[in-house]
Tab-separated table of C-alpha atoms and ligand atoms in Angstrom:
chain	number	residue	atom	x	y	z
A	635	UNK	CA	11.489	-20.863	-18.911
A	636	UNK	CA	9.563	-21.584	-15.693
A	637	UNK	CA	5.901	-23.003	-16.222
A	638	UNK	CA	2.831	-21.928	-14.632
A	639	UNK	CA	0.022	-22.935	-14.605
A	640	UNK	CA	-3.138	-22.127	-12.811
A	641	UNK	CA	-6.595	-23.826	-11.894
A	642	UNK	CA	-9.224	-22.443	-11.034
A	643	UNK	CA	-13.156	-23.119	-11.885
A	644	UNK	CA	-14.769	-22.170	-15.267
A	645	UNK	CA	-15.480	-17.708	-15.179
A	646	UNK	CA	-14.229	-14.751	-15.149
A	647	UNK	CA	-14.371	-14.367	-11.361
A	648	UNK	CA	-13.563	-15.502	-7.912
A	649	UNK	CA	-10.174	-15.557	-6.365
A	650	UNK	CA	-8.528	-16.597	-9.564
A	651	UNK	CA	-9.358	-13.743	-11.421
A	652	UNK	CA	-6.792	-11.146	-10.702
A	653	UNK	CA	-4.123	-13.906	-10.995
A	654	UNK	CA	-4.923	-14.108	-14.091
A	655	UNK	CA	-5.178	-10.396	-15.173
A	656	UNK	CA	-1.861	-10.281	-13.448
A	657	UNK	CA	-0.072	-12.751	-15.877
A	658	UNK	CA	-1.806	-11.305	-18.705
A	659	UNK	CA	-0.281	-7.408	-17.818
A	660	UNK	CA	2.802	-9.013	-16.863
A	661	UNK	CA	3.317	-10.721	-20.764
A	662	UNK	CA	3.902	-14.056	-18.687
A	663	UNK	CA	2.327	-17.080	-20.505
A	664	UNK	CA	0.516	-19.887	-17.695
A	665	UNK	CA	-1.661	-22.702	-18.423
A	666	UNK	CA	-5.287	-21.156	-17.617
A	667	UNK	CA	-7.208	-24.402	-16.363
A	668	UNK	CA	-10.559	-23.527	-15.672
A	669	UNK	CA	-11.749	-26.432	-14.253
A	670	UNK	CA	-15.736	-27.406	-13.785
A	671	UNK	CA	-17.536	-27.605	-9.607
A	672	UNK	CA	-17.942	-31.765	-10.808
A	673	UNK	CA	-14.280	-31.476	-12.233
A	674	UNK	CA	-13.440	-29.640	-8.889
A	675	UNK	CA	-15.112	-32.341	-6.381
A	676	UNK	CA	-13.629	-34.487	-8.061
A	677	UNK	CA	-9.867	-33.756	-7.296
A	678	UNK	CA	-10.698	-31.627	-4.302
A	679	UNK	CA	-9.314	-34.652	-1.529
A	680	UNK	CA	-5.925	-34.882	-3.751
A	681	UNK	CA	-5.712	-30.993	-3.653
A	682	UNK	CA	-4.025	-29.596	-0.514
A	683	UNK	CA	-6.255	-27.666	2.005
A	684	UNK	CA	-9.016	-28.764	-0.229
A	685	UNK	CA	-9.410	-25.693	-1.766
A	686	UNK	CA	-8.507	-23.928	-5.787
A	687	UNK	CA	-7.434	-21.596	-7.153
A	688	UNK	CA	-3.445	-23.975	-6.749
A	689	UNK	CA	-0.430	-22.354	-8.601
A	690	UNK	CA	1.964	-24.583	-10.123
A	691	UNK	CA	5.206	-23.388	-10.744
A	692	UNK	CA	7.526	-25.556	-12.627
A	693	UNK	CA	5.139	-28.311	-11.715
A	694	UNK	CA	5.080	-27.261	-7.507
A	695	UNK	CA	1.833	-26.259	-5.875
A	696	UNK	CA	0.858	-23.628	-4.295
A	697	UNK	CA	-1.978	-22.497	-2.398
A	698	UNK	CA	-3.405	-19.248	-1.299
A	699	UNK	CA	-5.013	-16.241	-3.766
A	700	UNK	CA	-3.759	-13.493	-1.837
A	701	UNK	CA	0.218	-15.014	-1.850
A	702	UNK	CA	-0.085	-15.429	-5.348
A	703	UNK	CA	-1.734	-11.627	-6.054
A	704	UNK	CA	1.503	-10.605	-4.392
A	705	UNK	CA	3.426	-13.202	-6.502
A	706	UNK	CA	2.577	-12.412	-10.049
A	707	UNK	CA	1.243	-9.120	-8.843
A	708	UNK	CA	5.290	-7.945	-8.115
A	709	UNK	CA	6.191	-9.733	-11.841
A	710	UNK	CA	2.926	-7.411	-13.347
A	711	UNK	CA	4.575	-4.070	-11.108
A	712	UNK	CA	0.893	-4.897	-9.559
A	713	UNK	CA	2.230	-5.096	-6.369
A	714	UNK	CA	3.301	-1.931	-4.323
A	715	UNK	CA	7.009	-1.725	-3.288
A	716	UNK	CA	6.580	1.066	-0.419
A	717	UNK	CA	5.900	-0.787	2.945
A	718	UNK	CA	3.354	1.041	3.711
A	719	UNK	CA	1.074	0.730	0.257
A	720	UNK	CA	1.648	-3.249	0.420
A	721	UNK	CA	0.252	-3.117	3.813
A	722	UNK	CA	-2.375	-0.959	2.382
A	723	UNK	CA	-3.457	-2.900	-0.778
A	724	UNK	CA	-2.123	-6.146	1.316
A	725	UNK	CA	-5.564	-4.947	4.026
A	726	UNK	CA	-7.819	-4.225	0.893
A	727	UNK	CA	-7.206	-8.103	0.267
A	728	UNK	CA	-7.455	-9.824	2.979
A	729	UNK	CA	-10.518	-8.623	3.356
A	730	UNK	CA	-11.598	-9.782	0.593
A	731	UNK	CA	-10.989	-13.379	2.416
A	732	UNK	CA	-13.176	-12.492	5.228
A	733	UNK	CA	-16.130	-10.777	2.859
A	734	UNK	CA	-15.650	-14.546	1.130
A	735	UNK	CA	-15.871	-16.669	4.832
A	736	UNK	CA	-18.952	-15.048	5.286
A	737	UNK	CA	-20.694	-15.209	2.056
A	738	UNK	CA	-19.575	-18.810	1.814
A	739	UNK	CA	-20.989	-20.141	5.076
A	740	UNK	CA	-24.259	-20.061	2.479
A	741	UNK	CA	-23.283	-22.171	-0.194
A	742	UNK	CA	-25.302	-25.283	-0.168
A	743	UNK	CA	-28.401	-23.667	1.341
A	744	UNK	CA	-31.845	-23.605	-0.039
A	745	UNK	CA	-35.439	-21.510	-0.076
A	746	UNK	CA	-35.726	-19.829	3.534
A	747	UNK	CA	-33.020	-20.843	5.399
A	748	UNK	CA	-31.197	-19.191	2.284
A	749	UNK	CA	-32.830	-15.951	2.276
A	750	UNK	CA	-32.811	-15.959	5.502
A	751	UNK	CA	-28.963	-16.558	6.065
A	752	UNK	CA	-28.893	-13.905	2.946
A	753	UNK	CA	-30.640	-11.414	4.702
A	754	UNK	CA	-28.343	-11.126	7.682
A	755	UNK	CA	-25.456	-10.657	5.490
A	756	UNK	CA	-27.229	-8.204	3.855
A	757	UNK	CA	-28.138	-6.442	6.812
A	758	UNK	CA	-24.696	-7.205	8.511
A	759	UNK	CA	-21.338	-8.737	7.382
A	760	UNK	CA	-22.119	-6.915	3.199
A	761	UNK	CA	-22.779	-4.037	4.627
A	762	UNK	CA	-20.445	-4.204	7.040
A	763	UNK	CA	-17.551	-4.795	4.417
A	764	UNK	CA	-18.769	-2.294	1.605
A	765	UNK	CA	-18.508	0.389	3.825
A	766	UNK	CA	-14.846	-0.517	4.949
A	767	UNK	CA	-13.753	-0.745	0.838
A	768	UNK	CA	-15.271	3.069	0.659
A	769	UNK	CA	-13.538	4.184	3.876
A	770	UNK	CA	-10.285	1.793	2.319
A	771	UNK	CA	-10.600	3.452	-0.814
A	772	UNK	CA	-11.130	6.672	0.616
A	773	UNK	CA	-8.034	6.299	2.151
A	774	UNK	CA	-6.216	5.679	-1.123
A	775	UNK	CA	-7.248	8.770	-2.102
A	776	UNK	CA	-10.247	7.713	-4.025
A	777	UNK	CA	-9.458	6.457	-6.999
A	778	UNK	CA	-7.133	3.273	-5.379
A	779	UNK	CA	-7.167	1.626	-2.797
A	780	UNK	CA	-2.766	1.768	-1.850
A	781	UNK	CA	0.106	3.536	-4.020
A	782	UNK	CA	-2.074	5.795	-6.411
A	783	UNK	CA	-2.085	3.372	-9.097
A	784	UNK	CA	-3.602	0.342	-10.477
A	785	UNK	CA	-2.545	-2.667	-7.548
A	786	UNK	CA	-3.707	-6.086	-7.312
A	787	UNK	CA	-6.479	-4.941	-4.081
A	788	UNK	CA	-7.983	-2.693	-6.981
A	789	UNK	CA	-8.556	-5.808	-8.763
A	790	UNK	CA	-9.736	-8.009	-6.332
A	791	UNK	CA	-11.995	-5.648	-4.542
A	792	UNK	CA	-13.116	-4.793	-8.263
A	793	UNK	CA	-13.786	-8.251	-9.460
A	794	UNK	CA	-16.093	-8.771	-6.229
A	795	UNK	CA	-17.720	-6.012	-6.623
A	796	UNK	CA	-18.963	-6.845	-9.832
A	797	UNK	CA	-19.669	-9.807	-8.145
A	798	UNK	CA	-22.393	-7.973	-5.846
A	799	UNK	CA	-23.838	-6.261	-8.737
A	800	UNK	CA	-24.782	-8.805	-10.924
A	801	UNK	CA	-27.131	-10.282	-8.904
A	802	UNK	CA	-26.311	-13.885	-8.883
A	803	UNK	CA	-26.051	-14.142	-5.230
A	804	UNK	CA	-29.561	-14.701	-4.736
A	805	UNK	CA	-30.953	-12.500	-1.384
A	806	UNK	CA	-28.555	-9.894	-1.928
A	807	UNK	CA	-30.023	-6.794	-4.141
A	808	UNK	CA	-27.964	-5.973	-7.275
A	809	UNK	CA	-28.280	-2.070	-6.152
A	810	UNK	CA	-27.065	-2.753	-2.808
A	811	UNK	CA	-23.976	-1.377	-3.703
A	812	UNK	CA	-24.853	1.501	-5.518
A	813	UNK	CA	-26.960	1.971	-2.621
A	814	UNK	CA	-24.214	2.208	-0.251
A	815	UNK	CA	-21.080	3.614	-1.737
A	816	UNK	CA	-21.604	4.572	-4.807
A	817	UNK	CA	-17.658	4.902	-5.140
A	818	UNK	CA	-17.053	1.264	-4.885
A	819	UNK	CA	-19.594	1.778	-9.041
A	820	UNK	CA	-17.453	4.070	-9.733
A	821	UNK	CA	-14.058	2.479	-8.779
A	822	UNK	CA	-14.906	-0.596	-11.263
A	823	UNK	CA	-16.089	1.478	-13.842
A	824	UNK	CA	-12.817	2.754	-13.607
A	825	UNK	CA	-10.535	-0.269	-13.144
A	826	UNK	CA	-12.902	-2.307	-16.053
A	827	UNK	CA	-11.287	1.250	-18.253
A	828	UNK	CA	-7.538	0.245	-16.770
A	829	UNK	CA	-5.528	-0.707	-20.100
A	830	UNK	CA	-4.068	-3.584	-18.315
A	831	UNK	CA	-7.169	-5.100	-18.039
A	832	UNK	CA	-8.654	-4.071	-21.412
A	833	UNK	CA	-5.989	-6.049	-22.792
A	834	UNK	CA	-6.811	-9.087	-21.100
A	835	UNK	CA	-10.750	-9.387	-21.726
A	836	UNK	CA	-9.967	-8.392	-25.157
A	837	UNK	CA	-7.596	-10.588	-25.389
B	1772	GSH	N1	-7.658	-19.300	1.782
B	1772	GSH	C1	-7.648	-19.783	0.212
B	1772	GSH	C2	-9.119	-20.004	0.242
B	1772	GSH	C3	-9.550	-20.520	-0.940
B	1772	GSH	C4	-10.863	-20.808	-1.497
B	1772	GSH	O1	-11.853	-21.398	-0.073
B	1772	GSH	N2	-11.309	-21.410	-2.793
B	1772	GSH	C5	-12.563	-22.013	-2.622
B	1772	GSH	C6	-13.109	-21.462	-4.125
B	1772	GSH	S1	-13.342	-19.871	-4.235
B	1772	GSH	C7	-12.758	-23.786	-2.063
B	1772	GSH	O2	-11.574	-24.621	-3.497
B	1772	GSH	N3	-13.538	-23.846	-1.184
B	1772	GSH	C8	-13.521	-24.792	-1.455
B	1772	GSH	C9	-14.872	-25.796	-1.214
B	1772	GSH	O3	-16.041	-25.149	-1.545
B	1772	GSH	O4	-15.322	-26.681	-0.937
B	1772	GSH	C10	-7.541	-18.806	-0.772
B	1772	GSH	O5	-7.303	-17.575	-0.676
B	1772	GSH	O6	-6.614	-19.464	-1.712
């Protein structure tokens, strides 16, 4: 039997979370290696591209969360077979990556510098991406991003929307998404209520 090990931070979010949910939805056992930030600092220099998540398949390491989303998503039936719907799914997932790259620039900042950078992000990139995700959702029919059903794109976007709304990003108003794009709030609630997602969190 193929052995899977996913290494990612020890919280229910970020780039690793959709992959964990998809493994569970696929009924595939995997080693869920959850590391602290200190443990990551210690392993970073030896990690390819100095980043997590890292997925080991029979001991062979793979990086890039969206590649993993497609790989595990296919096994879970959460990745579209239709080429156009797969493109829509990918577009939403890659847009999350672009948003994260903008936000990550502010990590490590403090005080006034952090406040100014985050306020600039709120008025700029974060607003742009929230509106863009609402647009992609509308294109998909309003309920899902692609294929008119749950896909990896829904898991990835909903994970990030939850993180934007939980107040953990200093200087990013927790009600920003609610004000700009109520459809994304409804979408996040819809995804949380999906049987595979409910099953994962009640495991
Ligand atoms: N393109 C990569 C980006 C991975 C990435 O940047 N991961 C973050 C954690 S979510 C990280 O490891 N950052 C390295 C650091 O903070 O030094 C992917 O999608 O997996």
